Coordinates of C-alpha atoms in Angstrom, one line a residue:
M19 CA -10.7 -0.7 7.4
F20 CA -7.9 -0.7 10.0
K21 CA -7.7 3.1 10.4
R22 CA -6.0 4.2 13.6
C23 CA -5.4 0.7 14.9
Q24 CA -2.2 1.7 16.6
N25 CA -1.3 -1.7 17.9
L26 CA -2.0 -3.6 14.7
T27 CA 0.6 -6.1 13.5
I28 CA 0.0 -8.5 10.6
N29 CA 3.4 -10.2 10.5
N30 CA 2.3 -13.7 11.0
V31 CA -0.8 -13.8 8.9
S32 CA -0.4 -16.4 6.1
D33 CA -3.7 -15.7 4.2
I34 CA -3.8 -13.4 1.3
I35 CA -6.5 -10.7 1.6
H36 CA -8.7 -10.9 -1.5
I37 CA -9.4 -7.4 -2.6
S38 CA -9.5 -7.9 -6.4
G39 CA -12.8 -6.0 -6.7
V40 CA -12.0 -3.2 -4.3
T41 CA -11.6 0.2 -5.9
N42 CA -10.9 2.3 -2.8
T43 CA -8.3 1.5 -0.2
S44 CA -7.8 5.1 1.0
Y45 CA -6.9 5.4 4.7
M46 CA -6.8 1.6 5.1
F47 CA -3.8 1.6 7.4
F48 CA -3.8 5.2 8.4
G49 CA -2.2 5.8 11.8
C50 CA -1.4 2.1 12.3
S51 CA 1.9 3.0 14.0
S52 CA 2.8 -0.5 15.0
L53 CA 2.5 -1.9 11.5
T54 CA 5.9 -2.8 10.0
T55 CA 5.2 -5.4 7.4
I56 CA 2.3 -7.4 6.1
K57 CA 3.0 -11.0 5.0
N58 CA 2.0 -11.6 1.4
L59 CA 1.3 -7.9 0.8
N60 CA 2.8 -8.1 -2.6
R61 CA 0.4 -10.8 -3.6
W62 CA -2.6 -8.5 -3.1
N63 CA -4.6 -7.9 -6.4
L64 CA -5.0 -4.1 -6.7
S65 CA -5.5 -4.1 -10.5
K66 CA -8.9 -2.4 -10.1
T67 CA -8.1 -0.1 -7.2
Q68 CA -8.4 3.6 -8.2
N69 CA -8.0 5.4 -4.8
L70 CA -5.0 4.5 -2.7
S71 CA -4.7 7.9 -1.1
S72 CA -3.4 8.0 2.5
M73 CA -3.4 4.2 2.5
F74 CA -0.3 4.0 4.8
L75 CA -0.3 7.7 6.0
N76 CA 1.2 7.9 9.5
A77 CA 1.9 4.2 9.6
T78 CA 5.2 5.4 11.1
N79 CA 6.9 2.0 11.2
F80 CA 5.8 0.6 7.9
N81 CA 8.7 -0.5 5.8
Q82 CA 7.9 -2.9 3.0
S83 CA 8.3 -2.8 -0.8
L84 CA 5.1 -2.7 -2.8
N85 CA 7.0 -3.4 -6.0
E86 CA 4.7 -6.3 -7.2
W87 CA 1.5 -4.3 -7.0
N88 CA -0.3 -3.6 -10.3
I89 CA -1.4 0.0 -9.8
S90 CA -2.4 0.6 -13.4
A91 CA -6.0 1.7 -12.4
A92 CA -4.8 4.1 -9.7
T93 CA -6.0 7.7 -10.1
D94 CA -5.2 9.0 -6.6
M95 CA -2.2 8.0 -4.5
G96 CA -1.8 11.3 -2.6
A97 CA -0.1 10.9 0.8
M98 CA -0.1 7.2 0.3
L99 CA 3.3 6.6 1.9
Q100 CA 3.6 9.9 3.8
N101 CA 5.2 9.7 7.2
T102 CA 6.1 6.0 6.9
N103 CA 9.5 4.4 7.6
L104 CA 10.0 3.2 4.1
S105 CA 13.7 2.5 3.4
V106 CA 15.4 3.9 0.3
A107 CA 15.8 0.4 -1.0
N108 CA 12.1 -0.5 -0.6
Y109 CA 11.0 2.9 -2.0
S110 CA 13.3 2.6 -5.0
S111 CA 12.3 -1.0 -5.8
T112 CA 8.6 0.0 -5.6
L113 CA 9.0 3.0 -8.0
I114 CA 11.2 1.2 -10.5
N115 CA 8.8 -1.7 -10.8
W116 CA 5.7 0.5 -11.0
A117 CA 7.4 2.6 -13.8
A118 CA 7.8 -0.7 -15.8
L119 CA 4.1 -1.4 -15.8
P120 CA 2.7 -1.5 -19.3
T121 CA -0.2 0.9 -18.5
L122 CA -0.4 3.7 -16.0
Q123 CA -2.9 6.5 -15.6
N124 CA -1.7 10.0 -16.3
N125 CA -1.4 12.8 -13.8
V126 CA -1.7 10.7 -10.7
T127 CA -0.9 12.4 -7.4
F128 CA 1.6 10.4 -5.4
G129 CA 3.0 11.1 -2.0

């Protein structure tokens, strides 16, 4: 969707992107090196999304918790956050909340 948009910034967008029926967000922000945060990102409905692989791969300045995402349908998350600038606090918050979800798929690749 925004693959390789190196100057993309979405800091001041107040709308919530409606992707409740989307099953594949792979490479959505791949290579978006100017992307740091996305307003309302945690309000995105990803409950049906299966493929999140490489979603933020090489978004080298991205640093935002994804702790409110429902990733229960996810089957592929390989390289999703690889080569981002995710802080330890945001990464930990994300993983802790995801682990508390009532349902998760087994054997999901994550990176």
